[in-house]
PDB file of C-alpha atoms in Angstrom:
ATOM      1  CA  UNK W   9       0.000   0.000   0.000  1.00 52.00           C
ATOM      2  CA  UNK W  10       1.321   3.137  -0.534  1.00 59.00           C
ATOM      3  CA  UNK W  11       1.902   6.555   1.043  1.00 56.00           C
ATOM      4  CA  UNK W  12      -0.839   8.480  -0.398  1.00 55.00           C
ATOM      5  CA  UNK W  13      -3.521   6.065   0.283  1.00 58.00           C
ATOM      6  CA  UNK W  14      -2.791   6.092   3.960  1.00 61.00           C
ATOM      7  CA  UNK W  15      -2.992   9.770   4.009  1.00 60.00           C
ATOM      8  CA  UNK W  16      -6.548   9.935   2.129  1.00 63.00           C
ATOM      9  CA  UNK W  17      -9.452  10.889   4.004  1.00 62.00           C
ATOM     10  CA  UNK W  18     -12.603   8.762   4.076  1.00 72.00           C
ATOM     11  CA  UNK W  19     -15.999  10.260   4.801  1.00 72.00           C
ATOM     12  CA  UNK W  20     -17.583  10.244   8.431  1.00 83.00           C
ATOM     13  CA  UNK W  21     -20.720   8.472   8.793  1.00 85.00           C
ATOM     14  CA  UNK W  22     -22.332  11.583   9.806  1.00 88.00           C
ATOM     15  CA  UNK W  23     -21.518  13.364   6.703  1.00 87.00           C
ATOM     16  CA  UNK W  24     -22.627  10.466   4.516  1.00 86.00           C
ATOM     17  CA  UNK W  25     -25.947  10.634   7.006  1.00 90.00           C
ATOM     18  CA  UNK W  26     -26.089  14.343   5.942  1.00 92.00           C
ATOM     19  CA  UNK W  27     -25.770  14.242   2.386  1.00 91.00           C
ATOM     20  CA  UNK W  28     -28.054  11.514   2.265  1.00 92.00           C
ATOM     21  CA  UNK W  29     -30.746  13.361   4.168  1.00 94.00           C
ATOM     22  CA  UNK W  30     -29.909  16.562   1.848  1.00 95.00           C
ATOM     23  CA  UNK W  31     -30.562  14.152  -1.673  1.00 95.00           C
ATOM     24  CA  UNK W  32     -33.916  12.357  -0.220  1.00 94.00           C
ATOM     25  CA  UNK W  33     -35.294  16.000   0.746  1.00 94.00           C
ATOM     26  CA  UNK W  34     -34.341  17.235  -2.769  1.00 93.00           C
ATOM     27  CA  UNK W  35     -36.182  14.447  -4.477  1.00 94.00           C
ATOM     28  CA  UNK W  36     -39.386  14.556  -2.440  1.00 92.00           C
ATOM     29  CA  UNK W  37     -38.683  18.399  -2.834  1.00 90.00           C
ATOM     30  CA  UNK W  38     -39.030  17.798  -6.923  1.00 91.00           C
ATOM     31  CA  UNK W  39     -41.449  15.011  -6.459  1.00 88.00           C
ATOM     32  CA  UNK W  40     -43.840  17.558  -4.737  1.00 86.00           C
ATOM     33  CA  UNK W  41     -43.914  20.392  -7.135  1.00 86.00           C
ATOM     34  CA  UNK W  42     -44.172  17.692 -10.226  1.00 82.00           C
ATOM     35  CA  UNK W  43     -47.430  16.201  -8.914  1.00 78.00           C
ATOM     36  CA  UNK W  44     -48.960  19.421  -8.107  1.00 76.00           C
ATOM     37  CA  UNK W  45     -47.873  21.114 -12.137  1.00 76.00           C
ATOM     38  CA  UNK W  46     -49.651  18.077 -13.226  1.00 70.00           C
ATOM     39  CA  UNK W  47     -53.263  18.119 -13.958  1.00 60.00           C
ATOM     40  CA  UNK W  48     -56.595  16.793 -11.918  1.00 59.00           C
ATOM     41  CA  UNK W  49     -59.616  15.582 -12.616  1.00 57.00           C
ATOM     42  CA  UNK W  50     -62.090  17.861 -11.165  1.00 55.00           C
ATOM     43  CA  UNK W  51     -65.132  14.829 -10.678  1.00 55.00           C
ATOM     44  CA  UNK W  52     -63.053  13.645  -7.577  1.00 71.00           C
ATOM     45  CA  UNK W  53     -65.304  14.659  -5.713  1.00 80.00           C
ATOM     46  CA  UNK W  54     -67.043  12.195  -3.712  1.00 84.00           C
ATOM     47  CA  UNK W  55     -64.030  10.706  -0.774  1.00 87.00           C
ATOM     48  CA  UNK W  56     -63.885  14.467  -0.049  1.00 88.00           C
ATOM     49  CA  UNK W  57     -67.329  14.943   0.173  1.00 91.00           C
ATOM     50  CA  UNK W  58     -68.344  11.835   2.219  1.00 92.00           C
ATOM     51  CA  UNK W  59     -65.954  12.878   4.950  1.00 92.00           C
ATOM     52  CA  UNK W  60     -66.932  15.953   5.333  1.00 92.00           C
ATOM     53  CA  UNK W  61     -70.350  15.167   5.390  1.00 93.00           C
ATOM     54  CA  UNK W  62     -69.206  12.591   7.846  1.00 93.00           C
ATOM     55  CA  UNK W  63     -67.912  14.949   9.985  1.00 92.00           C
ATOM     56  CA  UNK W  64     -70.817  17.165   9.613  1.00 91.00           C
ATOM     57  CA  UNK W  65     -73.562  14.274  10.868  1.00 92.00           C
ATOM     58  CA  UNK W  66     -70.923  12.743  13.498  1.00 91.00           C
ATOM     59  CA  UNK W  67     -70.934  13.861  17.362  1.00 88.00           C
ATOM     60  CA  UNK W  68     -67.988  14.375  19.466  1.00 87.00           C
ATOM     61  CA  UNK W  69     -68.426  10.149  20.069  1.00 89.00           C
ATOM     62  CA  UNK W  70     -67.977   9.536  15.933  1.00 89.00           C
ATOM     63  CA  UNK W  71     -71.644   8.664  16.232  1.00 92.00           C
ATOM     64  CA  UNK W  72     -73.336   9.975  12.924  1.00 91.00           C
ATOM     65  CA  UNK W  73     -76.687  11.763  14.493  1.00 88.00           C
ATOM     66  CA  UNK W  74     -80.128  11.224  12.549  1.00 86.00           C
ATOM     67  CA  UNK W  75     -81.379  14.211  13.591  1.00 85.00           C
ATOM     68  CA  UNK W  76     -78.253  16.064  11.918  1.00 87.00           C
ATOM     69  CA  UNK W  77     -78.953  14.760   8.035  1.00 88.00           C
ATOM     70  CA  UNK W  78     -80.122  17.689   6.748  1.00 85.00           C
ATOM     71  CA  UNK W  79     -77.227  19.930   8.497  1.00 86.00           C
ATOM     72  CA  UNK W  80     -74.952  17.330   6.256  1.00 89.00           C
ATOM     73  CA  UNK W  81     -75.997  19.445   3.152  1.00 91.00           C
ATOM     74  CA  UNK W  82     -73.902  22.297   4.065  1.00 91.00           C
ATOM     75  CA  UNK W  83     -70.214  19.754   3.548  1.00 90.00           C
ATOM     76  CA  UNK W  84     -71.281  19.456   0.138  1.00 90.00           C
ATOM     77  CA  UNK W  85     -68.839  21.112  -2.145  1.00 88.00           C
ATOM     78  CA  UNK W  86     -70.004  24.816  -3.232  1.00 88.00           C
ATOM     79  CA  UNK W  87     -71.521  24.725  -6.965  1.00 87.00           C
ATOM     80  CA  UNK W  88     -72.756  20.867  -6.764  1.00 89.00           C
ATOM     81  CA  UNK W  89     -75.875  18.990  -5.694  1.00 91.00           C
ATOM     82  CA  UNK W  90     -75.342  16.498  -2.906  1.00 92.00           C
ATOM     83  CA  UNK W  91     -78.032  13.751  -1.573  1.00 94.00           C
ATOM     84  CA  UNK W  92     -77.139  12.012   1.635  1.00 95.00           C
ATOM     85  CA  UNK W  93     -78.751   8.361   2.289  1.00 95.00           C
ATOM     86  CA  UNK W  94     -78.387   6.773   5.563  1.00 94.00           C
ATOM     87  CA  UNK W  95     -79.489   2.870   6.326  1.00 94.00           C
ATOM     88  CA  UNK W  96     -80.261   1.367   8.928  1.00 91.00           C
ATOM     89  CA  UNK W  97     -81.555  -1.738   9.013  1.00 86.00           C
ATOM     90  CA  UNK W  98     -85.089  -1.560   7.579  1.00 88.00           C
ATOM     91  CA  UNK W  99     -84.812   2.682   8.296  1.00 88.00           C
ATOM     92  CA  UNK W 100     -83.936   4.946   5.254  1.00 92.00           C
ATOM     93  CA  UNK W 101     -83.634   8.429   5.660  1.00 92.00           C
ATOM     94  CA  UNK W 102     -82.700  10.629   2.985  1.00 94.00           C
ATOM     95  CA  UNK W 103     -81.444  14.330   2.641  1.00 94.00           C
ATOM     96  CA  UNK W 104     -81.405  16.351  -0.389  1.00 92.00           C
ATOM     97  CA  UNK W 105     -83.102  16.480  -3.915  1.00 90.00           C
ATOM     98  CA  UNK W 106     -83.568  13.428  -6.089  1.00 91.00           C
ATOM     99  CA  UNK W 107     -80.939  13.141  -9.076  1.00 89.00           C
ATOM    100  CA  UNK W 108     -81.893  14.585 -11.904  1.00 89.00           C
ATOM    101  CA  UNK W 109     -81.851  12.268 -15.427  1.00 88.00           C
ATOM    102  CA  UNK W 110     -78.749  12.637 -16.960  1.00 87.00           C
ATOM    103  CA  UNK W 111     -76.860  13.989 -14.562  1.00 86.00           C
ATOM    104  CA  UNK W 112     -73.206  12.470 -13.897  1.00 86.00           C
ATOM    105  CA  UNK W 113     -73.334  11.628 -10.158  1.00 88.00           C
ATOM    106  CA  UNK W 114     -70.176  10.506  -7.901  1.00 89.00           C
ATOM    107  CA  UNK W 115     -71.198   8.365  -5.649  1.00 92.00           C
ATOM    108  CA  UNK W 116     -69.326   7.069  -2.489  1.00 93.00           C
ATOM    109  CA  UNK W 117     -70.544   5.192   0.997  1.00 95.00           C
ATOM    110  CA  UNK W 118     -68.898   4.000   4.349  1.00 95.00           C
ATOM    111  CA  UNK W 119     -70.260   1.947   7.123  1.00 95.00           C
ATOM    112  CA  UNK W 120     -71.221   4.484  10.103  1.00 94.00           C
ATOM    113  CA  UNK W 121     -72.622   4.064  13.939  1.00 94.00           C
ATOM    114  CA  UNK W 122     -75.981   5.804  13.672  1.00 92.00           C
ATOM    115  CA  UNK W 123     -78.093   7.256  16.487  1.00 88.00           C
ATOM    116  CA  UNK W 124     -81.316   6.491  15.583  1.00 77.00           C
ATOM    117  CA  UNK W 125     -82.823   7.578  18.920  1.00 79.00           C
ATOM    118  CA  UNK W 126     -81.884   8.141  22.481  1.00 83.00           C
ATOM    119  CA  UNK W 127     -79.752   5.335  23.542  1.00 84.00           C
ATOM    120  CA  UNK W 128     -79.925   3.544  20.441  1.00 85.00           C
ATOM    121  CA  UNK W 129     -76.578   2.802  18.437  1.00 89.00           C
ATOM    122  CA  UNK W 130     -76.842   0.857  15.399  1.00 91.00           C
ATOM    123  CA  UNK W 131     -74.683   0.101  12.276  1.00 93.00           C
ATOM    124  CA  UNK W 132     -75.756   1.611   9.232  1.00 94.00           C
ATOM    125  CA  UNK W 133     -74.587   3.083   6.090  1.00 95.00           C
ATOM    126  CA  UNK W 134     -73.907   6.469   4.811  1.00 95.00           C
ATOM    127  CA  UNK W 135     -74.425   7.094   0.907  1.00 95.00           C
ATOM    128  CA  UNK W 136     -73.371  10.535  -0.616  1.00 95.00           C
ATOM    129  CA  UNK W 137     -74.037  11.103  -4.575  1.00 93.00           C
ATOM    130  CA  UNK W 138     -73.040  14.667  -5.992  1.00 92.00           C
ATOM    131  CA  UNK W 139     -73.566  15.768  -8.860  1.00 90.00           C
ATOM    132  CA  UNK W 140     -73.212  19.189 -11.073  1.00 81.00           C
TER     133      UNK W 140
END
């Protein structure tokens, strides 16, 4: 072995650590502004939608409230049509206008705990469609 080679430096972990830290944050960095130049589609509407409305109908408990369907209406997205379905069991209540013929309509539902009364929990169903 010669001289020189003893006298080289080799990198420090921590430096290595560093730079490699430095390259992943550059490439998320570049990874982040190239997925938001890139175009959306605008009808993706409906996972939005149903967790808002979600949260809208749901008490502090996560229980989704009968009594607050029609409050649901306000989550919908401004400059659409939403109508909100919750089952349970043989119980259907609906909020909203029917969908009108033609109309493209995003649809999306989730399994909820619904208050159906005082003291009564049951599983049910919420069902969001929205539409322009």
């Amino acid at each position: 072995m010669s001289l020189s080679s003893q006298r080289r430096g080799q990198l420090s972990p921590m430096s290595a650590l560093v730079g490699l830290v430095v390259v992943c944050a550059a490439i998320s960095g570049y990874a982040t502004v190239l997925d938001r130049s890139l175009p959306t589609a605008d009808r993706d509407l409906e996972p939005s939608t149903l967790t808002a409305v979600e949260s809208a109908l749901a008490d502090d408990s996560g229980v989704v409230e009968l009594a607050r369907l029609s409050a649901g209406l306000d989550a919908c997205p401004t400059g659409y049509s939403c109508r909100l379905v919750v089952a349970v069991g043989d119980e259907r209540r609906v909020a909203g206008a029917e969908v009108p013929d033609g109309a493209t309509t995003d649809t999306a539902s989730t399994q909820v705990s619904v208050r159906s009364e005082p003291g009564h929990v049951g599983f049910g169903t919420l069902r969001v469609e929205v539409w322009a």
